[in-house]
Amino acid sequence: MVIDGEKLVLANMGDYRAVVCRDGLAHQIGSRNNQSGKRHWSQRFFKGNAASTRQSKTSDLVVGAERVDPDTEFVILASSGIWEVMKNQEAVNLIKHIENPQAASECLAKEASNRMSRGSISCLVIRFD
């Protein structure tokens, strides 16, 4: 993940998803269903076999970008353990009132555990001022 003050760019391999909250609404970065052109570009840019880096069923490299503007509140980067029990908007609604990013991350992880997630649970929340 690279943040340059105006754009958030994510290169992702594996079972992670990034969701941006803008004006209270969830926007997924780099949906796997919508990445054929970017995947081809990224495979040329990042040479090598993804399977040798990490053994994963979803080892395709997915690249996505979102603008960062005054309406951008935060971004969630979380593993499949979060997303198998929560929709994007549910996760945003759960933490949008929590100002501390660490507390927001812990809240998401605890909720996923309470919902009996079977996947690996890890997440990171980055707030924008």
The first five atom37 places (N, CA, C, CB, O) and aatype in JSON, in Angstrom:
{
  "aatype": [12, 19, 9, 3, 7, 6, 11, 10, 19, 10, 0, 2, 12, 7, 3, 18, 1, 0, 19, 19, 4, 1, 3, 7, 10, 0, 8, 5, 9, 7, 15, 1, 2, 2, 5, 15, 7, 11, 1, 8, 17, 15, 5, 1, 13, 13, 11, 7, 2, 0, 0, 15, 16, 1, 5, 15, 11, 16, 15, 3, 10, 19, 19, 7, 0, 6, 1, 19, 3, 14, 3, 16, 6, 13, 19, 9, 10, 0, 15, 15, 7, 9, 17, 6, 19, 12, 11, 2, 5, 6, 0, 19, 2, 10, 9, 11, 8, 9, 6, 2, 14, 5, 0, 0, 15, 6, 4, 10, 0, 11, 6, 0, 15, 2, 1, 12, 15, 1, 7, 15, 9, 15, 4, 10, 19, 9, 1, 13, 3],
  "atom_mask": [
    [1, 1, 1, 1, 1],
    [1, 1, 1, 1, 1],
    [1, 1, 1, 1, 1],
    [1, 1, 1, 1, 1],
    [1, 1, 1, 0, 1],
    [1, 1, 1, 1, 1],
    [1, 1, 1, 1, 1],
    [1, 1, 1, 1, 1],
    [1, 1, 1, 1, 1],
    [1, 1, 1, 1, 1],
    [1, 1, 1, 1, 1],
    [1, 1, 1, 1, 1],
    [1, 1, 1, 1, 1],
    [1, 1, 1, 0, 1],
    [1, 1, 1, 1, 1],
    [1, 1, 1, 1, 1],
    [1, 1, 1, 1, 1],
    [1, 1, 1, 1, 1],
    [1, 1, 1, 1, 1],
    [1, 1, 1, 1, 1],
    [1, 1, 1, 1, 1],
    [1, 1, 1, 1, 1],
    [1, 1, 1, 1, 1],
    [1, 1, 1, 0, 1],
    [1, 1, 1, 1, 1],
    [1, 1, 1, 1, 1],
    [1, 1, 1, 1, 1],
    [1, 1, 1, 1, 1],
    [1, 1, 1, 1, 1],
    [1, 1, 1, 0, 1],
    [1, 1, 1, 1, 1],
    [1, 1, 1, 1, 1],
    [1, 1, 1, 1, 1],
    [1, 1, 1, 1, 1],
    [1, 1, 1, 1, 1],
    [1, 1, 1, 1, 1],
    [1, 1, 1, 0, 1],
    [1, 1, 1, 1, 1],
    [1, 1, 1, 1, 1],
    [1, 1, 1, 1, 1],
    [1, 1, 1, 1, 1],
    [1, 1, 1, 1, 1],
    [1, 1, 1, 1, 1],
    [1, 1, 1, 1, 1],
    [1, 1, 1, 1, 1],
    [1, 1, 1, 1, 1],
    [1, 1, 1, 1, 1],
    [1, 1, 1, 0, 1],
    [1, 1, 1, 1, 1],
    [1, 1, 1, 1, 1],
    [1, 1, 1, 1, 1],
    [1, 1, 1, 1, 1],
    [1, 1, 1, 1, 1],
    [1, 1, 1, 1, 1],
    [1, 1, 1, 1, 1],
    [1, 1, 1, 1, 1],
    [1, 1, 1, 1, 1],
    [1, 1, 1, 1, 1],
    [1, 1, 1, 1, 1],
    [1, 1, 1, 1, 1],
    [1, 1, 1, 1, 1],
    [1, 1, 1, 1, 1],
    [1, 1, 1, 1, 1],
    [1, 1, 1, 0, 1],
    [1, 1, 1, 1, 1],
    [1, 1, 1, 1, 1],
    [1, 1, 1, 1, 1],
    [1, 1, 1, 1, 1],
    [1, 1, 1, 1, 1],
    [1, 1, 1, 1, 1],
    [1, 1, 1, 1, 1],
    [1, 1, 1, 1, 1],
    [1, 1, 1, 1, 1],
    [1, 1, 1, 1, 1],
    [1, 1, 1, 1, 1],
    [1, 1, 1, 1, 1],
    [1, 1, 1, 1, 1],
    [1, 1, 1, 1, 1],
    [1, 1, 1, 1, 1],
    [1, 1, 1, 1, 1],
    [1, 1, 1, 0, 1],
    [1, 1, 1, 1, 1],
    [1, 1, 1, 1, 1],
    [1, 1, 1, 1, 1],
    [1, 1, 1, 1, 1],
    [1, 1, 1, 1, 1],
    [1, 1, 1, 1, 1],
    [1, 1, 1, 1, 1],
    [1, 1, 1, 1, 1],
    [1, 1, 1, 1, 1],
    [1, 1, 1, 1, 1],
    [1, 1, 1, 1, 1],
    [1, 1, 1, 1, 1],
    [1, 1, 1, 1, 1],
    [1, 1, 1, 1, 1],
    [1, 1, 1, 1, 1],
    [1, 1, 1, 1, 1],
    [1, 1, 1, 1, 1],
    [1, 1, 1, 1, 1],
    [1, 1, 1, 1, 1],
    [1, 1, 1, 1, 1],
    [1, 1, 1, 1, 1],
    [1, 1, 1, 1, 1],
    [1, 1, 1, 1, 1],
    [1, 1, 1, 1, 1],
    [1, 1, 1, 1, 1],
    [1, 1, 1, 1, 1],
    [1, 1, 1, 1, 1],
    [1, 1, 1, 1, 1],
    [1, 1, 1, 1, 1],
    [1, 1, 1, 1, 1],
    [1, 1, 1, 1, 1],
    [1, 1, 1, 1, 1],
    [1, 1, 1, 1, 1],
    [1, 1, 1, 1, 1],
    [1, 1, 1, 1, 1],
    [1, 1, 1, 1, 1],
    [1, 1, 1, 1, 1],
    [1, 1, 1, 0, 1],
    [1, 1, 1, 1, 1],
    [1, 1, 1, 1, 1],
    [1, 1, 1, 1, 1],
    [1, 1, 1, 1, 1],
    [1, 1, 1, 1, 1],
    [1, 1, 1, 1, 1],
    [1, 1, 1, 1, 1],
    [1, 1, 1, 1, 1],
    [1, 1, 1, 1, 1],
    [1, 1, 1, 1, 1]
  ],
  "atom_positions": [
    [[0.85, -1.16, 0.0], [0.0, 0.0, 0.0], [0.9, 1.23, 0.0], [-0.97, -0.01, 1.22], [1.84, 1.32, 0.8]],
    [[0.62, 2.16, -0.89], [1.38, 3.4, -0.97], [0.39, 4.56, -0.9], [2.24, 3.47, -2.28], [-0.61, 4.58, -1.62]],
    [[0.67, 5.5, -0.04], [-0.19, 6.67, 0.07], [0.67, 7.88, -0.24], [-0.85, 6.78, 1.49], [1.66, 8.12, 0.46]],
    [[0.32, 8.64, -1.27], [1.13, 9.81, -1.63], [0.44, 11.12, -1.3], [1.48, 9.77, -3.1], [0.87, 12.18, -1.76]],
    [[-0.62, 11.07, -0.53], [-1.34, 12.28, -0.17], [-2.54, 12.54, -1.05], [0.0, 0.0, 0.0], [-3.48, 13.21, -0.63]],
    [[-2.52, 12.02, -2.27], [-3.65, 12.21, -3.18], [-4.21, 10.9, -3.69], [-3.23, 13.06, -4.34], [-5.36, 10.86, -4.14]],
    [[-3.43, 9.84, -3.63], [-3.87, 8.56, -4.17], [-3.4, 7.43, -3.27], [-3.34, 8.36, -5.6], [-2.29, 7.45, -2.73]],
    [[-4.26, 6.46, -3.11], [-3.96, 5.25, -2.37], [-3.87, 4.12, -3.39], [-5.05, 4.95, -1.25], [-4.84, 3.84, -4.09]],
    [[-2.71, 3.47, -3.49], [-2.5, 2.39, -4.45], [-2.21, 1.12, -3.66], [-1.34, 2.72, -5.45], [-1.38, 1.13, -2.75]],
    [[-2.88, 0.04, -4.01], [-2.72, -1.21, -3.3], [-2.35, -2.31, -4.28], [-4.01, -1.57, -2.54], [-3.03, -2.5, -5.29]],
    [[-1.29, -3.02, -3.99], [-0.93, -4.24, -4.72], [-1.11, -5.38, -3.74], [0.56, -4.18, -5.29], [-0.49, -5.4, -2.68]],
    [[-1.96, -6.33, -4.07], [-2.39, -7.34, -3.12], [-2.33, -8.73, -3.72], [-3.8, -7.04, -2.64], [-2.79, -8.97, -4.84]],
    [[-1.74, -9.64, -2.98], [-1.77, -11.07, -3.33], [-2.37, -11.8, -2.15], [-0.34, -11.62, -3.7], [-1.97, -11.55, -1.0]],
    [[-3.28, -12.68, -2.4], [-3.8, -13.48, -1.31], [-5.19, -13.08, -0.89], [0.0, 0.0, 0.0], [-5.96, -12.51, -1.67]],
    [[-5.51, -13.4, 0.35], [-6.87, -13.3, 0.84], [-7.14, -12.01, 1.61], [-7.18, -14.47, 1.72], [-7.87, -12.02, 2.6]],
    [[-6.58, -10.92, 1.16], [-6.81, -9.62, 1.8], [-7.68, -8.76, 0.91], [-5.48, -8.91, 2.11], [-7.7, -8.92, -0.31]],
    [[-8.4, -7.84, 1.52], [-9.23, -6.89, 0.79], [-9.03, -5.52, 1.42], [-10.73, -7.31, 0.79], [-8.88, -5.4, 2.63]],
    [[-9.04, -4.51, 0.58], [-8.96, -3.13, 1.07], [-10.27, -2.42, 0.75], [-7.75, -2.37, 0.43], [-10.79, -2.52, -0.36]],
    [[-10.79, -1.72, 1.75], [-12.04, -0.99, 1.62], [-11.81, 0.43, 2.13], [-13.21, -1.69, 2.39], [-11.32, 0.63, 3.24]],
    [[-12.18, 1.41, 1.31], [-12.07, 2.82, 1.69], [-13.45, 3.3, 2.13], [-11.53, 3.68, 0.51], [-14.46, 2.95, 1.52]],
    [[-13.48, 4.1, 3.19], [-14.71, 4.76, 3.62], [-14.65, 6.2, 3.16], [-14.91, 4.66, 5.17], [-13.76, 6.96, 3.54]],
    [[-15.61, 6.57, 2.34], [-15.71, 7.95, 1.86], [-17.14, 8.42, 2.09], [-15.31, 8.06, 0.33], [-18.09, 7.85, 1.55]],
    [[-17.28, 9.46, 2.91], [-18.62, 9.97, 3.27], [-19.51, 8.88, 3.85], [-19.29, 10.59, 2.04], [-20.72, 8.86, 3.6]],
    [[-18.92, 7.97, 4.62], [-19.68, 6.91, 5.26], [-20.0, 5.71, 4.39], [0.0, 0.0, 0.0], [-20.62, 4.77, 4.86]],
    [[-19.57, 5.73, 3.13], [-19.86, 4.63, 2.2], [-18.6, 3.82, 1.91], [-20.46, 5.17, 0.9], [-17.51, 4.38, 1.76]],
    [[-18.76, 2.51, 1.83], [-17.64, 1.6, 1.56], [-17.37, 1.5, 0.07], [-17.94, 0.2, 2.15], [-18.3, 1.37, -0.73]],
    [[-16.09, 1.57, -0.3], [-15.65, 1.41, -1.69], [-14.49, 0.42, -1.68], [-15.22, 2.79, -2.34], [-13.44, 0.69, -1.11]],
    [[-14.69, -0.74, -2.32], [-13.62, -1.75, -2.37], [-12.57, -1.34, -3.38], [-14.19, -3.14, -2.7], [-12.9, -0.93, -4.5]],
    [[-11.3, -1.47, -2.99], [-10.18, -1.17, -3.89], [-9.76, -2.46, -4.58], [-8.98, -0.53, -3.12], [-9.54, -3.48, -3.92]],
    [[-9.66, -2.42, -5.89], [-9.09, -3.55, -6.63], [-9.87, -4.83, -6.55], [0.0, 0.0, 0.0], [-9.33, -5.86, -6.16]],
    [[-11.14, -4.79, -6.89], [-11.97, -6.0, -6.91], [-11.37, -7.04, -7.84], [-13.4, -5.66, -7.33], [-10.97, -6.7, -8.96]],
    [[-11.3, -8.28, -7.41], [-10.76, -9.36, -8.24], [-11.58, -9.58, -9.5], [-10.69, -10.66, -7.44], [-11.05, -10.06, -10.51]],
    [[-12.86, -9.25, -9.47], [-13.72, -9.46, -10.63], [-13.48, -8.44, -11.72], [-15.16, -9.42, -10.22], [-13.97, -8.6, -12.84]],
    [[-12.74, -7.4, -11.42], [-12.65, -6.26, -12.33], [-11.21, -5.9, -12.66], [-13.34, -5.07, -11.72], [-10.92, -4.73, -12.93]],
    [[-10.29, -6.86, -12.64], [-8.88, -6.51, -12.69], [-8.1, -7.09, -13.87], [-8.24, -6.95, -11.46], [-6.87, -7.08, -13.83]],
    [[-8.75, -7.59, -14.9], [-8.0, -8.29, -15.94], [-6.92, -7.43, -16.56], [-8.93, -8.77, -17.02], [-5.79, -7.9, -16.72]],
    [[-7.21, -6.2, -16.91], [-6.2, -5.33, -17.51], [-5.09, -4.99, -16.54], [0.0, 0.0, 0.0], [-3.92, -5.02, -16.91]],
    [[-5.44, -4.66, -15.33], [-4.44, -4.31, -14.33], [-3.62, -5.52, -13.94], [-5.11, -3.7, -13.1], [-2.43, -5.4, -13.65]],
    [[-4.24, -6.7, -13.93], [-3.5, -7.9, -13.57], [-2.43, -8.16, -14.63], [-4.45, -9.11, -13.43], [-1.3, -8.5, -14.28]],
    [[-2.77, -8.02, -15.9], [-1.77, -8.25, -16.95], [-0.63, -7.24, -16.83], [-2.43, -8.14, -18.35], [0.53, -7.62, -16.97]],
    [[-0.94, -5.97, -16.57], [0.09, -4.96, -16.38], [0.96, -5.32, -15.18], [-0.54, -3.56, -16.18], [2.18, -5.24, -15.25]],
    [[0.32, -5.73, -14.08], [1.08, -6.01, -12.86], [1.93, -7.27, -13.02], [0.13, -6.17, -11.68], [3.02, -7.34, -12.44]],
    [[1.47, -8.24, -13.78], [2.28, -9.44, -13.98], [3.52, -9.12, -14.8], [1.46, -10.53, -14.67], [4.56, -9.74, -14.6]],
    [[3.42, -8.17, -15.72], [4.61, -7.76, -16.47], [5.55, -6.96, -15.57], [4.22, -6.92, -17.7], [6.77, -7.09, -15.67]],
    [[4.98, -6.14, -14.69], [5.79, -5.28, -13.83], [6.47, -6.07, -12.73], [4.92, -4.18, -13.23], [7.65, -5.85, -12.44]],
    [[5.74, -6.99, -12.11], [6.27, -7.81, -11.02], [6.52, -9.21, -11.55], [5.28, -7.84, -9.8], [5.66, -10.08, -11.44]],
    [[7.67, -9.43, -12.13], [8.02, -10.74, -12.71], [8.13, -11.78, -11.61], [9.34, -10.66, -13.51], [8.44, -11.46, -10.46]],
    [[7.86, -13.02, -11.96], [8.02, -14.11, -11.01], [6.73, -14.87, -10.82], [0.0, 0.0, 0.0], [5.66, -14.44, -11.28]],
    [[6.83, -15.98, -10.16], [5.69, -16.84, -9.92], [5.11, -16.54, -8.55], [6.08, -18.33, -10.04], [5.8, -16.68, -7.54]],
    [[3.86, -16.12, -8.5], [3.23, -15.77, -7.24], [3.17, -16.97, -6.3], [1.84, -15.22, -7.48], [3.3, -16.81, -5.09]],
    [[2.97, -18.16, -6.84], [2.85, -19.35, -5.99], [4.14, -19.63, -5.23], [2.48, -20.56, -6.84], [4.11, -20.2, -4.14]],
    [[5.28, -19.23, -5.78], [6.54, -19.47, -5.07], [6.71, -18.49, -3.91], [7.72, -19.35, -6.03], [7.48, -18.76, -2.99]],
    [[6.01, -17.37, -3.95], [6.08, -16.39, -2.88], [5.19, -16.79, -1.72], [5.7, -15.01, -3.4], [5.56, -16.66, -0.55]],
    [[4.0, -17.27, -2.05], [3.04, -17.64, -1.02], [2.13, -18.72, -1.57], [2.22, -16.41, -0.54], [1.63, -18.59, -2.68]],
    [[1.91, -19.76, -0.81], [1.0, -20.81, -1.24], [-0.41, -20.35, -0.93], [1.33, -22.18, -0.55], [-0.81, -20.3, 0.24]],
    [[-1.16, -20.01, -1.95], [-2.5, -19.49, -1.77], [-3.36, -19.83, -2.96], [-2.47, -17.97, -1.54], [-2.87, -19.88, -4.09]],
    [[-4.63, -20.08, -2.71], [-5.55, -20.34, -3.81], [-5.79, -19.07, -4.62], [-6.88, -20.88, -3.28], [-6.16, -19.15, -5.8]],
    [[-5.6, -17.93, -4.01], [-5.86, -16.65, -4.68], [-4.57, -15.88, -4.81], [-6.91, -15.82, -3.9], [-4.44, -14.78, -4.27]],
    [[-3.61, -16.43, -5.53], [-2.29, -15.81, -5.59], [-2.15, -14.83, -6.75], [-1.24, -16.87, -5.7], [-1.04, -14.35, -7.0]],
    [[-3.23, -14.52, -7.46], [-3.14, -13.51, -8.5], [-2.88, -12.15, -7.87], [-4.44, -13.47, -9.35], [-3.44, -11.81, -6.83]],
    [[-2.02, -11.4, -8.5], [-1.74, -10.05, -8.02], [-2.87, -9.14, -8.48], [-0.36, -9.54, -8.55], [-3.21, -9.1, -9.66]],
    [[-3.44, -8.41, -7.55], [-4.51, -7.47, -7.83], [-4.01, -6.09, -7.47], [-5.83, -7.83, -7.06], [-3.53, -5.87, -6.35]],
    [[-4.12, -5.15, -8.39], [-3.69, -3.78, -8.17], [-4.91, -2.87, -8.29], [-2.56, -3.35, -9.17], [-5.68, -3.0, -9.24]],
    [[-5.07, -1.97, -7.34], [-6.18, -1.04, -7.38], [-5.75, 0.31, -6.85], [0.0, 0.0, 0.0], [-4.73, 0.42, -6.16]],
    [[-6.52, 1.33, -7.17], [-6.21, 2.69, -6.72], [-7.49, 3.43, -6.37], [-5.41, 3.47, -7.79], [-8.53, 3.19, -6.98]],
    [[-7.4, 4.3, -5.41], [-8.5, 5.18, -5.01], [-7.93, 6.56, -4.75], [-9.25, 4.64, -3.74], [-6.81, 6.69, -4.25]],
    [[-8.69, 7.56, -5.07], [-8.26, 8.92, -4.76], [-8.45, 9.19, -3.27], [-9.05, 9.96, -5.62], [-9.35, 8.64, -2.64]],
    [[-7.6, 10.02, -2.72], [-7.74, 10.47, -1.34], [-8.12, 11.94, -1.41], [-6.4, 10.25, -0.5], [-7.37, 12.77, -1.92]],
    [[-9.3, 12.26, -0.89], [-9.78, 13.64, -0.91], [-10.35, 13.97, 0.47], [-10.86, 13.85, -2.03], [-10.33, 13.12, 1.36]],
    [[-10.86, 15.17, 0.67], [-11.36, 15.54, 2.0], [-12.5, 14.65, 2.51], [-11.83, 16.96, 1.97], [-12.73, 14.59, 3.72]],
    [[-13.21, 13.95, 1.61], [-14.3, 13.06, 2.03], [-13.81, 11.68, 2.43], [-15.3, 12.94, 0.91], [-14.58, 10.88, 2.97]],
    [[-12.52, 11.37, 2.19], [-11.96, 10.06, 2.53], [-11.71, 10.01, 4.03], [-10.64, 9.78, 1.73], [-10.93, 10.8, 4.56]],
    [[-12.38, 9.08, 4.71], [-12.28, 8.99, 6.16], [-11.21, 8.0, 6.61], [-13.62, 8.6, 6.74], [-10.36, 8.33, 7.44]],
    [[-11.26, 6.78, 6.07], [-10.29, 5.76, 6.48], [-10.26, 4.64, 5.45], [-10.63, 5.2, 7.87], [-11.11, 4.56, 4.56]],
    [[-9.25, 3.77, 5.59], [-9.15, 2.56, 4.78], [-8.98, 1.37, 5.72], [-7.95, 2.66, 3.76], [-8.29, 1.46, 6.73]],
    [[-9.63, 0.27, 5.37], [-9.5, -0.99, 6.1], [-8.76, -1.96, 5.18], [-10.91, -1.57, 6.54], [-9.16, -2.17, 4.04]],
    [[-7.69, -2.54, 5.67], [-7.01, -3.63, 4.98], [-7.16, -4.84, 5.9], [-5.47, -3.3, 4.67], [-6.62, -4.86, 7.0]],
    [[-7.89, -5.85, 5.44], [-8.2, -6.98, 6.32], [-8.15, -8.31, 5.57], [-9.57, -6.79, 6.95], [-8.32, -8.37, 4.36]],
    [[-7.92, -9.35, 6.35], [-7.83, -10.71, 5.81], [-9.22, -11.31, 5.61], [-7.01, -11.61, 6.75], [-10.24, -10.72, 5.99]],
    [[-9.23, -12.48, 5.0], [-10.5, -13.16, 4.7], [-11.29, -13.49, 5.96], [-10.22, -14.44, 3.93], [-12.52, -13.63, 5.89]],
    [[-10.63, -13.62, 7.09], [-11.34, -13.89, 8.33], [-12.32, -12.8, 8.71], [0.0, 0.0, 0.0], [-13.33, -13.06, 9.38]],
    [[-12.04, -11.59, 8.31], [-12.98, -10.47, 8.52], [-14.08, -10.54, 7.47], [-12.24, -9.1, 8.45], [-15.27, -10.47, 7.79]],
    [[-13.67, -10.68, 6.2], [-14.63, -10.53, 5.09], [-15.55, -11.73, 4.92], [-13.88, -10.3, 3.81], [-16.59, -11.61, 4.27]],
    [[-15.21, -12.89, 5.47], [-16.12, -14.03, 5.34], [-17.34, -13.89, 6.25], [-15.39, -15.33, 5.65], [-18.33, -14.6, 6.07]],
    [[-17.27, -12.99, 7.23], [-18.41, -12.81, 8.14], [-19.0, -11.4, 8.11], [-17.99, -13.14, 9.55], [-19.98, -11.13, 8.79]],
    [[-18.41, -10.49, 7.32], [-18.9, -9.11, 7.23], [-18.85, -8.62, 5.79], [-18.07, -8.18, 8.12], [-17.93, -8.94, 5.04]],
    [[-19.85, -7.86, 5.43], [-19.82, -7.17, 4.13], [-19.02, -5.89, 4.31], [-21.28, -6.88, 3.6], [-18.81, -5.43, 5.43]],
    [[-18.6, -5.31, 3.2], [-17.79, -4.09, 3.24], [-18.48, -2.99, 4.05], [-17.51, -3.59, 1.82], [-17.86, -2.38, 4.93]],
    [[-19.76, -2.74, 3.75], [-20.47, -1.65, 4.43], [-20.67, -1.95, 5.91], [-21.82, -1.4, 3.76], [-20.65, -1.03, 6.73]],
    [[-20.87, -3.21, 6.26], [-21.0, -3.59, 7.68], [-19.74, -3.23, 8.45], [-21.29, -5.09, 7.81], [-19.82, -2.68, 9.55]],
    [[-18.59, -3.54, 7.87], [-17.32, -3.24, 8.54], [-17.15, -1.73, 8.72], [-16.14, -3.81, 7.73], [-16.75, -1.27, 9.78]],
    [[-17.46, -0.98, 7.67], [-17.37, 0.49, 7.75], [-18.31, 1.02, 8.83], [-17.71, 1.13, 6.38], [-17.9, 1.84, 9.65]],
    [[-19.56, 0.55, 8.84], [-20.54, 1.02, 9.83], [-20.11, 0.69, 11.25], [-21.9, 0.41, 9.55], [-20.35, 1.47, 12.18]],
    [[-19.47, -0.45, 11.42], [-19.04, -0.89, 12.75], [-18.0, 0.03, 13.35], [-18.5, -2.3, 12.68], [-18.0, 0.27, 14.56]],
    [[-17.09, 0.56, 12.52], [-15.96, 1.32, 13.08], [-15.94, 2.81, 12.74], [-14.69, 0.72, 12.61], [-15.04, 3.52, 13.2]],
    [[-16.88, 3.3, 11.95], [-16.77, 4.69, 11.5], [-16.81, 5.71, 12.64], [-17.88, 4.99, 10.53], [-16.33, 6.83, 12.49]],
    [[-17.37, 5.33, 13.77], [-17.43, 6.24, 14.92], [-16.19, 6.14, 15.82], [-18.67, 5.95, 15.74], [-16.05, 6.92, 16.76]],
    [[-15.3, 5.19, 15.54], [-14.11, 4.97, 16.38], [-12.94, 5.75, 15.8], [-13.76, 3.45, 16.49], [-12.46, 5.42, 14.71]],
    [[-12.48, 6.76, 16.49], [-11.41, 7.64, 15.99], [-10.03, 6.99, 16.03], [-11.38, 8.91, 16.79], [-9.21, 7.24, 15.15]],
    [[-9.77, 6.17, 17.03], [-8.45, 5.55, 17.18], [-8.33, 4.35, 16.24], [-8.22, 5.11, 18.66], [-9.11, 3.4, 16.36]],
    [[-7.38, 4.37, 15.3], [-7.26, 3.27, 14.32], [-6.98, 1.9, 14.96], [-6.15, 3.58, 13.35], [-7.49, 0.89, 14.49]],
    [[-6.19, 1.88, 16.03], [-5.91, 0.6, 16.7], [-7.19, 0.05, 17.33], [-4.81, 0.77, 17.76], [-7.47, -1.15, 17.22]],
    [[-7.94, 0.91, 17.99], [-9.2, 0.47, 18.59], [-10.18, 0.0, 17.52], [-9.83, 1.62, 19.42], [-10.92, -0.96, 17.73]],
    [[-10.19, 0.67, 16.37], [-11.07, 0.26, 15.26], [-10.67, -1.12, 14.74], [-11.02, 1.3, 14.12], [-11.53, -1.96, 14.48]],
    [[-9.37, -1.35, 14.59], [-8.87, -2.66, 14.13], [-9.26, -3.75, 15.12], [-7.34, -2.63, 13.95], [-9.71, -4.83, 14.72]],
    [[-9.08, -3.47, 16.4], [-9.42, -4.45, 17.43], [-10.91, -4.74, 17.44], [-8.97, -3.95, 18.8], [-11.32, -5.88, 17.65]],
    [[-11.72, -3.72, 17.21], [-13.18, -3.88, 17.16], [-13.57, -4.81, 16.01], [-13.87, -2.51, 17.0], [-14.4, -5.71, 16.18]],
    [[-12.98, -4.6, 14.83], [-13.27, -5.46, 13.67], [-12.86, -6.9, 13.96], [-12.53, -4.95, 12.42], [-13.62, -7.83, 13.67]],
    [[-11.67, -7.1, 14.51], [-11.18, -8.44, 14.8], [-12.06, -9.15, 15.83], [-9.73, -8.39, 15.3], [-12.39, -10.33, 15.68]],
    [[-12.45, -8.42, 16.87], [-13.3, -9.01, 17.91], [-14.66, -9.39, 17.34], [-13.48, -8.02, 19.08], [-15.2, -10.45, 17.65]],
    [[-15.23, -8.52, 16.5], [-16.53, -8.82, 15.91], [-16.46, -10.04, 14.99], [-17.05, -7.6, 15.12], [-17.37, -10.87, 15.0]],
    [[-15.39, -10.15, 14.21], [-15.23, -11.33, 13.34], [-15.13, -12.6, 14.19], [-13.96, -11.18, 12.46], [-15.71, -13.63, 13.83]],
    [[-14.41, -12.53, 15.29], [-14.29, -13.67, 16.19], [-15.64, -14.01, 16.81], [-13.25, -13.38, 17.29], [-16.01, -15.18, 16.9]],
    [[-16.38, -12.99, 17.24], [-17.72, -13.2, 17.82], [-18.67, -13.84, 16.81], [-18.3, -11.88, 18.31], [-19.57, -14.59, 17.19]],
    [[-18.46, -13.55, 15.53], [-19.31, -14.12, 14.47], [-18.79, -15.49, 14.02], [-19.38, -13.17, 13.26], [-19.25, -16.04, 13.02]],
    [[-17.83, -16.02, 14.75], [-17.3, -17.37, 14.52], [-16.58, -17.51, 13.18], [-18.41, -18.37, 14.58], [-16.73, -18.52, 12.49]],
    [[-15.81, -16.51, 12.82], [-15.01, -16.59, 11.6], [-14.07, -17.78, 11.68], [-14.22, -15.28, 11.37], [-13.47, -18.03, 12.73]],
    [[-13.93, -18.5, 10.58], [-13.03, -19.65, 10.55], [-11.69, -19.31, 9.9], [-13.69, -20.81, 9.81], [-10.76, -20.11, 9.94]],
    [[-11.6, -18.14, 9.29], [-10.37, -17.75, 8.61], [-9.41, -17.03, 9.52], [0.0, 0.0, 0.0], [-9.7, -16.75, 10.68]],
    [[-8.26, -16.73, 8.97], [-7.25, -15.94, 9.68], [-7.79, -14.52, 9.85], [-5.88, -15.94, 8.92], [-8.25, -13.91, 8.88]],
    [[-7.74, -14.0, 11.07], [-8.29, -12.67, 11.34], [-7.14, -11.7, 11.58], [-9.24, -12.7, 12.57], [-6.43, -11.79, 12.57]],
    [[-6.98, -10.77, 10.66], [-6.02, -9.68, 10.85], [-6.53, -8.47, 10.08], [-4.58, -10.09, 10.37], [-7.14, -8.6, 9.02]],
    [[-6.26, -7.29, 10.62], [-6.71, -6.08, 9.94], [-5.9, -4.87, 10.38], [-8.2, -5.84, 10.2], [-5.27, -4.85, 11.43]],
    [[-5.96, -3.88, 9.52], [-5.27, -2.61, 9.73], [-6.23, -1.51, 9.31], [-3.91, -2.54, 8.92], [-6.86, -1.6, 8.26]],
    [[-6.35, -0.48, 10.13], [-7.18, 0.67, 9.8], [-6.28, 1.9, 9.76], [-8.36, 0.86, 10.82], [-5.52, 2.15, 10.69]],
    [[-6.38, 2.65, 8.68], [-5.64, 3.91, 8.54], [-6.65, 5.02, 8.4], [-4.65, 3.87, 7.31], [-7.48, 5.01, 7.49]],
    [[-6.58, 6.0, 9.3], [-7.48, 7.16, 9.26], [-6.8, 8.31, 8.54], [-7.9, 7.59, 10.68], [-5.59, 8.49, 8.63]],
    [[-7.6, 9.09, 7.82], [-7.11, 10.29, 7.15], [-7.68, 11.51, 7.85], [-7.5, 10.29, 5.63], [-8.85, 11.52, 8.23]],
    [[-6.85, 12.52, 8.03], [-7.31, 13.75, 8.7], [-7.82, 14.74, 7.69], [-6.18, 14.38, 9.51], [-8.24, 15.84, 8.07]]
  ]
}
